Short mmCIF file of C-alpha atoms in Angstrom, two decimals:
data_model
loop_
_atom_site.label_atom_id
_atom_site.label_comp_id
_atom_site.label_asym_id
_atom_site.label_seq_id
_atom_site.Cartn_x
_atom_site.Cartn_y
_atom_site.Cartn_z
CA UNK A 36 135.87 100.98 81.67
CA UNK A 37 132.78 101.97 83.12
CA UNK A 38 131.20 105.18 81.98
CA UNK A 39 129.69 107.87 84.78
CA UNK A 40 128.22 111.14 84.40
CA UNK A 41 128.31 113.42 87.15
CA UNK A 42 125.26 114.79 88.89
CA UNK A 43 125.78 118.27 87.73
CA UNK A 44 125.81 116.66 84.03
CA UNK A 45 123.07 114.31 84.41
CA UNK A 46 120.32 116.27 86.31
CA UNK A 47 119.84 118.73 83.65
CA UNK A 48 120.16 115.84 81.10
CA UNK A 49 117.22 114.10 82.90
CA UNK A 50 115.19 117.05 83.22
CA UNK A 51 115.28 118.91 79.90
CA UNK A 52 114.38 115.25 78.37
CA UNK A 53 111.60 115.35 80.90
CA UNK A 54 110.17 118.59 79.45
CA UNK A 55 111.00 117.51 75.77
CA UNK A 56 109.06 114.40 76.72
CA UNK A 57 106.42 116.23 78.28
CA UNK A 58 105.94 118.99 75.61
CA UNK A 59 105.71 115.73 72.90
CA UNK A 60 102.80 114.23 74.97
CA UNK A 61 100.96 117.24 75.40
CA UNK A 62 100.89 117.94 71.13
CA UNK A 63 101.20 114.55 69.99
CA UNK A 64 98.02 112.19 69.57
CA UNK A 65 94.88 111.59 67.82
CA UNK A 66 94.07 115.31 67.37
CA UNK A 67 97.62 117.06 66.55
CA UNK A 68 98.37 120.22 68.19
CA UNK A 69 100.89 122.68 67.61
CA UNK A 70 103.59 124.01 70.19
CA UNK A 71 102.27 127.29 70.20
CA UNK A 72 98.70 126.29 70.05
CA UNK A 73 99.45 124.09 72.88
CA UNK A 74 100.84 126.82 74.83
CA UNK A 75 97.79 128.99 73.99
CA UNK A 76 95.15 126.50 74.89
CA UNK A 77 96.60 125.61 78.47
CA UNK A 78 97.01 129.20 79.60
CA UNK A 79 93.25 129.74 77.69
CA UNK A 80 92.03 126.21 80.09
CA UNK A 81 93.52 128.06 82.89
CA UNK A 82 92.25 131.39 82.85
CA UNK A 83 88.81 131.66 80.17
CA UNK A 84 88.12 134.83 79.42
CA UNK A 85 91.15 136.40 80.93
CA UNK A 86 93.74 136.18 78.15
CA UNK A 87 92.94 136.98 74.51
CA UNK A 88 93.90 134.14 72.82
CA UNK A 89 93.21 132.77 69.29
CA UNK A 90 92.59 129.02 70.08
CA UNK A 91 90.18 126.81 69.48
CA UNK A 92 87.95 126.02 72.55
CA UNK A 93 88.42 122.08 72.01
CA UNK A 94 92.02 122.30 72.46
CA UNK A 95 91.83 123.70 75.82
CA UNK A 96 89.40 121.38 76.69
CA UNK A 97 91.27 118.20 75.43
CA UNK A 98 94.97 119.69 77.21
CA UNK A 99 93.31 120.61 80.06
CA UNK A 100 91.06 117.67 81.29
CA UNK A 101 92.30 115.00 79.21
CA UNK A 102 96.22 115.31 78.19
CA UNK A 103 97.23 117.44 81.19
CA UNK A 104 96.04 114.92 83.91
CA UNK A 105 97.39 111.60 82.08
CA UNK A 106 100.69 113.43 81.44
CA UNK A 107 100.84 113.86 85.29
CA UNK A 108 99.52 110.74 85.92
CA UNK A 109 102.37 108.76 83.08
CA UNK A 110 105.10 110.87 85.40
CA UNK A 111 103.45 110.18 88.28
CA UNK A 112 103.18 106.00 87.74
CA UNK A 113 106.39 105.90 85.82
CA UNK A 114 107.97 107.43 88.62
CA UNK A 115 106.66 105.44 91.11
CA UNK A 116 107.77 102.33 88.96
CA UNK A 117 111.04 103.05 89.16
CA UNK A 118 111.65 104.77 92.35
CA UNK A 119 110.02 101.61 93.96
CA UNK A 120 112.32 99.03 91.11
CA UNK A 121 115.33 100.49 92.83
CA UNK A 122 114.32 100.65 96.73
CA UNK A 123 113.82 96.69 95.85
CA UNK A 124 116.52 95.58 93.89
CA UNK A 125 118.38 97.23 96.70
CA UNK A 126 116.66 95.68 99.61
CA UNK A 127 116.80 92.21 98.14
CA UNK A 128 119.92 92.77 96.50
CA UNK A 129 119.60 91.40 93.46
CA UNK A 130 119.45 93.23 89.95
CA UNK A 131 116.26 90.97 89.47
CA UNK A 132 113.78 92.49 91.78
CA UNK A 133 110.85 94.56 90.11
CA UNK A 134 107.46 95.17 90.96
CA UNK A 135 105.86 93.42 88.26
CA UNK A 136 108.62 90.36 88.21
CA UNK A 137 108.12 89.88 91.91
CA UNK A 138 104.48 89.90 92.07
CA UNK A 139 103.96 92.83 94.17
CA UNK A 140 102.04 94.76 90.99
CA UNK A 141 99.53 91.16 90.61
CA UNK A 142 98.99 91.42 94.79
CA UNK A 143 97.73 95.34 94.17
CA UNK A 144 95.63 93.94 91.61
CA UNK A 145 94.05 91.77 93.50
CA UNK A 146 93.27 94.37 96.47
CA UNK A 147 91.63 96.79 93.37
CA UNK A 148 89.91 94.30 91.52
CA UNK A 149 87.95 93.14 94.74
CA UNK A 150 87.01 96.78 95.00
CA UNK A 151 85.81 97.01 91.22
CA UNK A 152 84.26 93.83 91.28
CA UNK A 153 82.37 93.93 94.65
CA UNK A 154 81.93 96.92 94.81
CA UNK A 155 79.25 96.87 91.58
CA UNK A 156 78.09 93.64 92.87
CA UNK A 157 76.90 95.03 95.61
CA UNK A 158 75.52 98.36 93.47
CA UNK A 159 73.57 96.12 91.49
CA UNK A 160 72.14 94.47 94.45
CA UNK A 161 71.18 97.01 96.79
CA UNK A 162 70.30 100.06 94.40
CA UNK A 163 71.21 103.36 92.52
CA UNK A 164 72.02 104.63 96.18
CA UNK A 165 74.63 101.97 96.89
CA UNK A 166 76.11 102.52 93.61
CA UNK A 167 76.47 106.42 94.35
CA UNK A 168 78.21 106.19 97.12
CA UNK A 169 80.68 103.51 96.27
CA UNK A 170 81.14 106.45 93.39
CA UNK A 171 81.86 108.94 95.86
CA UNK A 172 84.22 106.36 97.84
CA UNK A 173 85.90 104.67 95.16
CA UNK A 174 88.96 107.15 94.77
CA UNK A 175 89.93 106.11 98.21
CA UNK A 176 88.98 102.08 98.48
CA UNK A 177 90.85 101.76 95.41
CA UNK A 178 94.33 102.89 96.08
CA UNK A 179 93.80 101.43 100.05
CA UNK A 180 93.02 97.81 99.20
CA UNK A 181 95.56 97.57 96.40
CA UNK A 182 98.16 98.99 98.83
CA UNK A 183 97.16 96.43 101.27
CA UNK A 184 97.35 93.27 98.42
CA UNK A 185 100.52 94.79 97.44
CA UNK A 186 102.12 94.61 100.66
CA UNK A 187 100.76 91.48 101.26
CA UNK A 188 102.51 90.18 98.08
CA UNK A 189 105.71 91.84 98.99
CA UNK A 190 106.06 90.30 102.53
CA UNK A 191 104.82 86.94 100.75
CA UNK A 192 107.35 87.15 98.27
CA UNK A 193 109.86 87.97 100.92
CA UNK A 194 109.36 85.44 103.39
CA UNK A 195 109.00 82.37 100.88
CA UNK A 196 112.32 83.89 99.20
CA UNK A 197 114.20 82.89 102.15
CA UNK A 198 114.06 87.24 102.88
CA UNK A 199 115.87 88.48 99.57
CA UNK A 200 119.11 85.53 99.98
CA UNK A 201 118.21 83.73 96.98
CA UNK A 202 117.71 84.71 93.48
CA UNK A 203 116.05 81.45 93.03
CA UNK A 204 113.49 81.62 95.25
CA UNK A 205 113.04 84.90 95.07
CA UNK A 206 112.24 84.17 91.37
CA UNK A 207 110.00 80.90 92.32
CA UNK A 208 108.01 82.99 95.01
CA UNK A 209 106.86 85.81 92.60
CA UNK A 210 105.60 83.29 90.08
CA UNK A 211 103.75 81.57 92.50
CA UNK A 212 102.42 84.81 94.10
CA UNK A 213 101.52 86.21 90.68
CA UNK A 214 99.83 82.85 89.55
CA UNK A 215 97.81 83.22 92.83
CA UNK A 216 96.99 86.67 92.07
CA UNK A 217 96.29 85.35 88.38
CA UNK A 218 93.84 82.56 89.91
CA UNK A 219 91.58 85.32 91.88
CA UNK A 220 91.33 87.73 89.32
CA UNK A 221 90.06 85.49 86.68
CA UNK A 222 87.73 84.44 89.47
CA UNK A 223 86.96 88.16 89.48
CA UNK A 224 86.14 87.92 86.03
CA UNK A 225 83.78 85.25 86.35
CA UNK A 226 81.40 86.62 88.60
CA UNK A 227 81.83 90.22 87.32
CA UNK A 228 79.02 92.24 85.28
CA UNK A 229 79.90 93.40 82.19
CA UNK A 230 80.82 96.66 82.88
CA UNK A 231 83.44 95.66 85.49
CA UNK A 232 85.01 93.06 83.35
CA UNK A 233 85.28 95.52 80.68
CA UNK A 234 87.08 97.96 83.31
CA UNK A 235 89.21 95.07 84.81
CA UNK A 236 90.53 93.84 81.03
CA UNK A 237 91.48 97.22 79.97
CA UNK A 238 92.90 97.85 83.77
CA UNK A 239 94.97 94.49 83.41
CA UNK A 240 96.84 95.58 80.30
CA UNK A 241 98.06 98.57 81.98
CA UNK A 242 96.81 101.82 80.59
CA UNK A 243 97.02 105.78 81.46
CA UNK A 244 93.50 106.16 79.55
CA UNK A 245 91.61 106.87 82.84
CA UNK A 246 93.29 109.76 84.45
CA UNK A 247 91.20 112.22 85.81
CA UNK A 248 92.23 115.01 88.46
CA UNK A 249 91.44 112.97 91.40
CA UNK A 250 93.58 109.81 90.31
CA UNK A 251 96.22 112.74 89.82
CA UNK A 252 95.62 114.13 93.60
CA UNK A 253 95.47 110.93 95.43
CA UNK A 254 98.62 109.43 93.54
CA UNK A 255 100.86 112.51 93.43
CA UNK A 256 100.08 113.07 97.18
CA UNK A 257 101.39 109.53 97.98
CA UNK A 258 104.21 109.30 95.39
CA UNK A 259 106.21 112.68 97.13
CA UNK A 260 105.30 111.21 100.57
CA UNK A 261 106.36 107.51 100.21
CA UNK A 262 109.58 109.23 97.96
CA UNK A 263 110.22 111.43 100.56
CA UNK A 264 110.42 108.79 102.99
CA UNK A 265 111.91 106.35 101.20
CA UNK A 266 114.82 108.84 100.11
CA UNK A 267 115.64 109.38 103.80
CA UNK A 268 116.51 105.78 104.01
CA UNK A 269 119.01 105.97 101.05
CA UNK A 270 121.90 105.69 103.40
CA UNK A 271 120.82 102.66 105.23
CA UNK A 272 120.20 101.08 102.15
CA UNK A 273 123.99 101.50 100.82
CA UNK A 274 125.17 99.99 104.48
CA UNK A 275 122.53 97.18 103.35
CA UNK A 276 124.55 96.57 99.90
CA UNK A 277 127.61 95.33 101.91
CA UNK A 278 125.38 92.65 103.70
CA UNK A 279 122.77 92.37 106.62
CA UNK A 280 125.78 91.27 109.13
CA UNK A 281 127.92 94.90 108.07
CA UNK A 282 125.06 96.94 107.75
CA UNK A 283 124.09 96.24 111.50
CA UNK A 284 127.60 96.73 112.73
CA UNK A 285 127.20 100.31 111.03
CA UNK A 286 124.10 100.57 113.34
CA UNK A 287 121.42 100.12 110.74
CA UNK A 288 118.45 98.41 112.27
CA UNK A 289 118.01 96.07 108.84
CA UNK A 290 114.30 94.75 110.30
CA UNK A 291 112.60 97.91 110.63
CA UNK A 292 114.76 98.97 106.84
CA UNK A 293 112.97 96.22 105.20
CA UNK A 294 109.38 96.72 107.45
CA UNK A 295 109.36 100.37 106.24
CA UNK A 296 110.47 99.37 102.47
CA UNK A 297 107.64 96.56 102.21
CA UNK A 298 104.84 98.98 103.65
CA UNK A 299 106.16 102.16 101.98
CA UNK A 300 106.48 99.87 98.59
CA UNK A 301 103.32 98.41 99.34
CA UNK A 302 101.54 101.60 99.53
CA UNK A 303 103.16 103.36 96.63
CA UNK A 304 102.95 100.25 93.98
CA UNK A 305 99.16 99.83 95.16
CA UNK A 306 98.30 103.75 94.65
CA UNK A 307 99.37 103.81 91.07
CA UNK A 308 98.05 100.20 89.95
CA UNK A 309 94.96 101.24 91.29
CA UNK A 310 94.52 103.86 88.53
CA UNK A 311 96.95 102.61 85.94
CA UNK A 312 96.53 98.79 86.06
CA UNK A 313 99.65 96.40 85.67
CA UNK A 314 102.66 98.24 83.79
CA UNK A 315 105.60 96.02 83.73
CA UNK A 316 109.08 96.38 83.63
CA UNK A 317 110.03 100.08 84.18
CA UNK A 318 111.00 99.50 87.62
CA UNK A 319 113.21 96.72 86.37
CA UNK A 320 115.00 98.88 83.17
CA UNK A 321 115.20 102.16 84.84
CA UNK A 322 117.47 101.40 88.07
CA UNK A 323 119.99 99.15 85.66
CA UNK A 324 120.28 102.64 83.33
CA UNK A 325 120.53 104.87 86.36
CA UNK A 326 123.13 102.57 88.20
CA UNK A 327 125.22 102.52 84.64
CA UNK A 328 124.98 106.45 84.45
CA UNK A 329 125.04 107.25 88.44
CA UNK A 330 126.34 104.74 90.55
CA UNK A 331 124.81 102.23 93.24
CA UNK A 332 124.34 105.13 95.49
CA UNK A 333 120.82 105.40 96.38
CA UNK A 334 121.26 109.37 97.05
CA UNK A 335 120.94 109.86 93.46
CA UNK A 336 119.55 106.26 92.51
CA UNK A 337 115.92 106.78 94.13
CA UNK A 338 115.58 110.14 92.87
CA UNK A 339 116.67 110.08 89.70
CA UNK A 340 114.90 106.12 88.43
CA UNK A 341 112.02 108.45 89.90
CA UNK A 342 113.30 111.01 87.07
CA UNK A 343 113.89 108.44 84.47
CA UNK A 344 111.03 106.17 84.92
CA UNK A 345 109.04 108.97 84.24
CA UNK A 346 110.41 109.96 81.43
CA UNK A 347 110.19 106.24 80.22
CA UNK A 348 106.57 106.12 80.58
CA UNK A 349 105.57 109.37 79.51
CA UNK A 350 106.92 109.00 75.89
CA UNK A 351 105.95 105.20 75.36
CA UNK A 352 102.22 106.33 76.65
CA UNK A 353 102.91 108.97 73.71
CA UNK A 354 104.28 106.39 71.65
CA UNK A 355 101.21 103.63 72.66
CA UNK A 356 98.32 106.41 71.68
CA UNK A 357 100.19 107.89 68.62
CA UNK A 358 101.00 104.72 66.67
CA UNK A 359 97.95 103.16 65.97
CA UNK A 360 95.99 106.58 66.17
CA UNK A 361 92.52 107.08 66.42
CA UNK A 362 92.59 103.71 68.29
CA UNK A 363 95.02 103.41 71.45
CA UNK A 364 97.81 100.32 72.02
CA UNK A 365 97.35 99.89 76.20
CA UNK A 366 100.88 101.21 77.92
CA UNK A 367 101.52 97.99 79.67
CA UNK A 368 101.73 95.90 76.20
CA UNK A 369 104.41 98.54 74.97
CA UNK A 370 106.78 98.37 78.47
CA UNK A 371 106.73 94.60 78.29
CA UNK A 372 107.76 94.44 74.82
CA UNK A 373 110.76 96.32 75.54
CA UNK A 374 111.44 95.38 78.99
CA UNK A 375 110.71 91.67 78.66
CA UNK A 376 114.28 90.83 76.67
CA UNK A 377 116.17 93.56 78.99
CA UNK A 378 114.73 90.94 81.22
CA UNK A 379 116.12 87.84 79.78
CA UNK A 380 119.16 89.77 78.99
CA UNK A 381 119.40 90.10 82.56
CA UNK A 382 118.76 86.67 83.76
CA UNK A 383 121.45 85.29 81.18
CA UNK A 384 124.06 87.25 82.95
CA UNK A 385 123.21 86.26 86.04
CA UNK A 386 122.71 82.49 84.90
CA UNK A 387 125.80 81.04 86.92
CA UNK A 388 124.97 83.10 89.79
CA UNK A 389 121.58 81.80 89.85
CA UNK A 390 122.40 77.96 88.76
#
């Protein structure tokens, strides 16, 4: 018997974990801060000099411009991740289909790594000028080009997958797409100076380290469009569960559906690998949970794996920086070792489908 919560049940469940998870990133870390002192130093970050407060200047500083952003940021990315798992799982039908998996998360790489990488080439050639202004531009021709690889990828991965009909190739095209990717970014590597192949190794694991205010801007301002739009599509992608033939008897133009999935994808996968790197397998774990608590229906799937994948990152960003405190286990190492056998777990059940 198959177990469902209702949405006046789950929704709060999903949100106070949210703030639990939330409050735990904000106080847990290499400095420990209390709850009160944590309450204290944000409102003191806020407004200095308005509030009497007894709380130490560093903690305001280290909520307010270094946990604050990255907690928005983990919600932000983790969010994306699985928002973006289940718009593709449902578009290709298959229980398989996740960012990472797929290849779409190596094809954003690709589009931000030839911004990193070229970009200080051409800073080291042409002088301390060049290099300020690729500064000044970088918090837009990241997020741009890795949208653009990562829709690339996605229509790549779509057409050579005979367009979402077969597990198999579906499979076969995002290896070769993220071997591809694999191939240019270690050529990336080779010609890169030091400090870009620093950025680009720490950037490949998949890491929240970097968040600043602008990352925050630029990504939250995409994530509630592309959500937005995506959500408004919901019904058309039900019709699309019953098959491409019933779906367009229901009137659902299935082309333009999967056009405005691959670009909206594209464009939402790219924003937050440009700042976060490669983080695997939320947007693979989080729609399977959500569809076992929820339902297939993507009126409360998209929404809520937006909820959840959140959630998911936020604490094992806590968990990644905590652990091995003062030094700092990269996000992207801690999703693949749990989502890696949910994974295989996965691809055993569907092993006669597949075979």
């Amino acid at each position: 018997m198959e177990f469902r919560l209702s949405d006046k049940s789950l929704l709060p469940v999903l949100i106070a974990l949210l703030l639990l998870g939330s409050g735990l990133s904000l106080a847990v870390g290499a400095m420990h801060i209390t709850w009160q002192d944590v309450v204290a130093g944000l409102l003191h970050w806020s407004w200095p000099g308005a509030l009497e407060l007894d709380v130490p200047d560093q903690y305001a500083l280290v909520l307010g411009e270094i946990r604050l952003p990255r907690l928005l940021l983990g919600l932000i990315v983790g969010g994306t991740l699985g928002m973006c798992g289940a718009v593709l799982q449902g578009m290709f039908r298959n229980p398989l289909a996740e960012p990472g998996i797929i290849g779409v998360s190596s094809g954003a790489a690709v589009g931000a790594g030839t911004v990193l990488v070229f970009g200080s080439v051409l800073a080291g050639t042409l002088g301390a000028w060049m290099g300020t202004l690729f500064e000044q531009v970088q918090w837009f021709l990241l997020p741009a080009f890795a949208s653009a690889g990562a829709i690339l990828a996605t229509w790549l991965v779509y057409v050579l997958g005979d367009r979402g009909r077969s597990v198999v190739m579906m499979l076969l095209a995002g290896i070769a797409v993220s071997a591809l990717a694999g191939a240019v970014l270690g050529m990336f590597a080779y010609v890169a100076t030091d400090t870009a192949l620093r950025d680009m190794t720490m950037w490949q694991l998949g890491s929240l380290a970097g968040a600043t205010w602008t990352s925050v801007l630029v990504t939250g301002c995409i994530f509630i469009a592309s959500s937005a739009l995506l959500w408004l599509r919901a019904g058309d992608l039900n019709a699309l569960l019953l098959g491409e033939s019933e779906a367009r008897h229901l009137g659902v133009d299935v082309l333009g559906l999967k056009r405005q999935i691959i670009v909206l994808n594209g464009i939402a996968v790219g924003a937050v690998v440009s700042v976060s790197g490669i983080i695997g397998f939320v947007g693979l774990v989080v729609p399977h949970i959500v569809r076992l608590l929820r339902g297939p229906d993507h009126r409360f799937l998209i929404p809520y794996s937006a909820l959840l994948g959140g959630l998911l990152l936020t604490v094992a960003d806590t968990i990644a920086r905590s652990v091995f405190a003062p030094a700092e286990l990269p996000v992207g190492i801690l999703t693949a070792i749990i989502g890696a056998p949910f994974f295989l777990f996965l691809l055993w059940q569907q092993r006669r489908q597949i075979f």
